[in-house]
PDB file of C-alpha atoms in Angstrom:
ATOM      1  CA  MET J 134      34.052   5.967  47.439  1.00 68.00           C
ATOM      2  CA  LYS J 135      30.867   3.622  48.676  1.00 71.00           C
ATOM      3  CA  GLU J 136      28.447   6.468  48.212  1.00 78.00           C
ATOM      4  CA  ASN J 137      29.288   7.301  44.499  1.00 84.00           C
ATOM      5  CA  VAL J 138      29.749   3.516  43.796  1.00 88.00           C
ATOM      6  CA  VAL J 139      26.035   3.346  45.170  1.00 89.00           C
ATOM      7  CA  ASP J 140      24.671   6.233  42.953  1.00 89.00           C
ATOM      8  CA  GLU J 141      25.786   5.003  40.084  1.00 91.00           C
ATOM      9  CA  ILE J 142      24.569   1.732  40.098  1.00 92.00           C
ATOM     10  CA  TYR J 143      21.210   3.151  41.360  1.00 91.00           C
ATOM     11  CA  ASN J 144      21.465   5.368  38.302  1.00 93.00           C
ATOM     12  CA  LEU J 145      22.228   2.754  35.924  1.00 94.00           C
ATOM     13  CA  VAL J 146      19.117   0.685  37.611  1.00 95.00           C
ATOM     14  CA  ILE J 147      16.575   3.832  36.843  1.00 95.00           C
ATOM     15  CA  ALA J 148      18.407   4.434  33.429  1.00 95.00           C
ATOM     16  CA  SER J 149      17.833   0.430  32.377  1.00 95.00           C
ATOM     17  CA  SER J 150      14.458   0.768  33.627  1.00 95.00           C
ATOM     18  CA  ASP J 151      13.590   3.683  31.674  1.00 95.00           C
ATOM     19  CA  PHE J 152      15.272   2.344  29.102  1.00 94.00           C
ATOM     20  CA  VAL J 153      12.804  -1.330  29.296  1.00 94.00           C
ATOM     21  CA  THR J 154       9.794   1.461  29.433  1.00 95.00           C
ATOM     22  CA  GLU J 155      10.918   2.569  25.977  1.00 95.00           C
ATOM     23  CA  ILE J 156      11.383  -0.780  24.609  1.00 91.00           C
ATOM     24  CA  GLU J 157       7.877  -1.313  25.481  1.00 94.00           C
ATOM     25  CA  ALA J 158       6.484   2.116  24.518  1.00 95.00           C
ATOM     26  CA  ALA J 159       8.242   1.309  20.922  1.00 91.00           C
ATOM     27  CA  ASN J 160       6.627  -2.094  21.072  1.00 90.00           C
ATOM     28  CA  GLU J 161       3.094  -0.911  21.280  1.00 93.00           C
ATOM     29  CA  GLU J 162       3.499   1.591  18.727  1.00 94.00           C
ATOM     30  CA  PHE J 163       4.565  -1.094  16.326  1.00 88.00           C
ATOM     31  CA  ILE J 164       1.942  -2.880  16.757  1.00 91.00           C
ATOM     32  CA  SER J 165      -0.346   0.050  16.176  1.00 93.00           C
ATOM     33  CA  MET J 166       1.554   0.839  13.077  1.00 91.00           C
ATOM     34  CA  PHE J 167       0.927  -3.297  11.945  1.00 88.00           C
ATOM     35  CA  LYS J 168      -2.829  -3.218  12.790  1.00 91.00           C
ATOM     36  CA  ASN J 169      -2.812   0.275  10.324  1.00 93.00           C
ATOM     37  CA  MET J 170      -1.186  -1.550   7.503  1.00 89.00           C
ATOM     38  CA  GLU J 171      -3.009  -4.450   7.959  1.00 89.00           C
ATOM     39  CA  LYS J 172      -6.212  -2.150   8.049  1.00 93.00           C
ATOM     40  CA  ARG J 173      -4.941  -0.515   4.695  1.00 92.00           C
ATOM     41  CA  GLN J 174      -3.921  -3.377   3.267  1.00 89.00           C
ATOM     42  CA  SER J 175      -7.446  -4.688   3.741  1.00 90.00           C
ATOM     43  CA  ASN J 176      -8.903  -1.698   2.404  1.00 92.00           C
ATOM     44  CA  LEU J 177      -6.898  -1.688  -0.989  1.00 89.00           C
ATOM     45  CA  ILE J 178      -7.657  -5.124  -1.340  1.00 88.00           C
ATOM     46  CA  THR J 179     -11.343  -4.256  -0.712  1.00 91.00           C
ATOM     47  CA  GLN J 180     -11.628  -1.784  -3.335  1.00 90.00           C
ATOM     48  CA  VAL J 181      -9.842  -3.672  -5.963  1.00 85.00           C
ATOM     49  CA  VAL J 182     -12.337  -6.178  -5.197  1.00 86.00           C
ATOM     50  CA  GLY J 183     -15.155  -3.773  -5.570  1.00 87.00           C
ATOM     51  CA  ILE J 184     -13.305  -2.524  -9.428  1.00 83.00           C
ATOM     52  CA  ASN J 185     -13.134  -5.883 -10.398  1.00 78.00           C
ATOM     53  CA  GLU J 186     -16.534  -6.674  -9.667  1.00 81.00           C
ATOM     54  CA  LYS J 187     -18.210  -3.196 -10.674  1.00 78.00           C
ATOM     55  CA  TYR J 188     -16.039  -3.209 -14.157  1.00 76.00           C
ATOM     56  CA  GLY J 189     -14.366  -6.383 -14.195  1.00 71.00           C
ATOM     57  CA  SER J 190     -17.300  -5.958 -17.753  1.00 66.00           C
ATOM     58  CA  VAL J 191     -15.620  -3.505 -19.525  1.00 66.00           C
ATOM     59  CA  VAL J 192     -11.776  -5.008 -18.647  1.00 64.00           C
ATOM     60  CA  ASP J 193     -13.302  -8.105 -20.514  1.00 68.00           C
ATOM     61  CA  LEU J 194     -14.723  -6.124 -23.303  1.00 65.00           C
ATOM     62  CA  VAL J 195     -10.666  -4.611 -23.676  1.00 64.00           C
ATOM     63  CA  ALA J 196      -9.345  -7.706 -23.174  1.00 65.00           C
ATOM     64  CA  LYS J 197     -11.769  -9.312 -25.586  1.00 65.00           C
ATOM     65  CA  ARG J 198     -11.816  -6.748 -28.050  1.00 59.00           C
ATOM     66  CA  LYS J 199     -15.682  -7.030 -28.185  1.00 57.00           C
ATOM     67  CA  LYS J 200     -17.570  -3.819 -29.516  1.00 55.00           C
ATOM     68  CA  PRO J 201     -20.101  -3.054 -26.809  1.00 52.00           C
ATOM     69  CA  ILE J 202     -23.735  -3.896 -27.976  1.00 50.00           C
ATOM     70  CA  ILE J 203     -25.536  -0.741 -29.489  1.00 45.00           C
ATOM     71  CA  GLY J 204     -28.672  -1.515 -27.609  1.00 45.00           C
ATOM     72  CA  GLY J 205     -26.931  -2.223 -24.295  1.00 47.00           C
ATOM     73  CA  ILE J 206     -24.654   1.092 -24.445  1.00 49.00           C
ATOM     74  CA  SER J 207     -24.847   3.063 -21.348  1.00 50.00           C
ATOM     75  CA  THR J 208     -25.860   6.959 -21.121  1.00 49.00           C
ATOM     76  CA  ALA J 209     -22.664   7.338 -20.384  1.00 49.00           C
ATOM     77  CA  PHE J 210     -21.275   5.854 -23.372  1.00 50.00           C
ATOM     78  CA  GLN J 211     -23.619   7.868 -25.265  1.00 51.00           C
ATOM     79  CA  SER J 212     -22.238  11.367 -23.915  1.00 57.00           C
ATOM     80  CA  LEU J 213     -18.230   9.944 -24.816  1.00 60.00           C
ATOM     81  CA  LEU J 214     -16.440  12.520 -27.267  1.00 65.00           C
ATOM     82  CA  VAL J 215     -17.846  11.823 -30.139  1.00 67.00           C
ATOM     83  CA  SER J 216     -14.245  10.075 -31.793  1.00 70.00           C
ATOM     84  CA  TYR J 217     -15.138   7.839 -29.433  1.00 69.00           C
ATOM     85  CA  SER J 218     -18.684   7.228 -30.355  1.00 63.00           C
ATOM     86  CA  ILE J 219     -17.878   6.975 -33.855  1.00 72.00           C
ATOM     87  CA  ASN J 220     -14.929   4.422 -33.222  1.00 71.00           C
ATOM     88  CA  THR J 221     -15.254   2.178 -30.713  1.00 73.00           C
ATOM     89  CA  ASP J 222     -11.954   0.627 -31.347  1.00 76.00           C
ATOM     90  CA  ARG J 223     -10.137   3.962 -30.339  1.00 78.00           C
ATOM     91  CA  PHE J 224     -12.153   3.609 -27.146  1.00 77.00           C
ATOM     92  CA  LEU J 225     -11.310   0.139 -26.212  1.00 77.00           C
ATOM     93  CA  ASP J 226      -7.353   0.845 -27.121  1.00 81.00           C
ATOM     94  CA  ASP J 227      -7.401   3.858 -24.983  1.00 83.00           C
ATOM     95  CA  THR J 228      -9.263   2.398 -22.161  1.00 79.00           C
ATOM     96  CA  GLU J 229      -6.895  -0.390 -22.761  1.00 80.00           C
ATOM     97  CA  SER J 230      -3.398   1.485 -22.451  1.00 86.00           C
ATOM     98  CA  SER J 231      -4.821   3.331 -19.366  1.00 86.00           C
ATOM     99  CA  LEU J 232      -5.689   0.402 -17.687  1.00 82.00           C
ATOM    100  CA  GLU J 233      -2.384  -1.145 -18.622  1.00 85.00           C
ATOM    101  CA  LYS J 234      -0.501   2.128 -17.338  1.00 90.00           C
ATOM    102  CA  HIS J 235      -2.656   1.981 -14.009  1.00 88.00           C
ATOM    103  CA  SER J 236      -1.718  -1.951 -13.560  1.00 85.00           C
ATOM    104  CA  ALA J 237       2.090  -0.764 -14.265  1.00 88.00           C
ATOM    105  CA  LYS J 238       1.605   1.889 -11.778  1.00 92.00           C
ATOM    106  CA  THR J 239       0.255  -0.106  -9.417  1.00 89.00           C
ATOM    107  CA  LYS J 240       2.510  -2.836  -9.379  1.00 89.00           C
ATOM    108  CA  LYS J 241       5.431  -0.223  -9.011  1.00 93.00           C
ATOM    109  CA  ALA J 242       4.081   1.014  -5.822  1.00 89.00           C
ATOM    110  CA  VAL J 243       3.050  -2.360  -4.660  1.00 88.00           C
ATOM    111  CA  ASP J 244       7.008  -3.384  -5.362  1.00 90.00           C
ATOM    112  CA  ASN J 245       8.010  -0.225  -3.513  1.00 90.00           C
ATOM    113  CA  MET J 246       6.197  -0.564  -0.531  1.00 87.00           C
ATOM    114  CA  ILE J 247       7.224  -3.705  -0.188  1.00 89.00           C
ATOM    115  CA  ASN J 248      10.809  -3.017  -0.510  1.00 91.00           C
ATOM    116  CA  ASN J 249      10.730  -0.147   1.846  1.00 90.00           C
ATOM    117  CA  PHE J 250       9.084  -1.883   4.509  1.00 87.00           C
ATOM    118  CA  ASN J 251      11.864  -4.987   3.969  1.00 90.00           C
ATOM    119  CA  GLU J 252      15.131  -2.552   4.263  1.00 92.00           C
ATOM    120  CA  THR J 253      13.495  -0.730   7.267  1.00 89.00           C
ATOM    121  CA  VAL J 254      13.148  -4.305   9.011  1.00 88.00           C
ATOM    122  CA  LYS J 255      16.309  -4.898   7.800  1.00 92.00           C
ATOM    123  CA  VAL J 256      17.929  -1.685   8.811  1.00 91.00           C
ATOM    124  CA  TRP J 257      16.356  -1.782  12.669  1.00 85.00           C
ATOM    125  CA  GLY J 258      17.491  -5.804  12.322  1.00 88.00           C
ATOM    126  CA  GLU J 259      21.223  -4.532  12.091  1.00 89.00           C
ATOM    127  CA  LYS J 260      20.710  -1.402  14.177  1.00 87.00           C
ATOM    128  CA  SER J 261      19.427  -3.491  17.190  1.00 83.00           C
ATOM    129  CA  ASP J 262      22.854  -6.279  16.906  1.00 84.00           C
ATOM    130  CA  ASN J 263      25.335  -3.096  16.971  1.00 73.00           C
TER     131      ASN J 263
END
């Protein structure tokens, strides 16, 4: 009987040690995931700042409902559909509508990302408490 108890205690110690190793590995994976998330967030912020720097003037045109100065129209504007080049108000309306839809989709996607992360953390906490 002593041998069985010793064997079981020894097996418990080995299983416990293996579990600690798994927890440490999981922590390393979590650290890696969080670093990747931070990099991804930084990249997203860089993209949005770049978009704002590059296209802020277009957004200002739409927001202020200004028509482009004819002499300052880019070649891209000149190659627009005839309906847009004839009616810049329509072009600005459609642009504004598209940007508003993109803004709403972006907000929804960011909210989903935050909610999914928070829910995952909550579930993880509940499971580890049990």
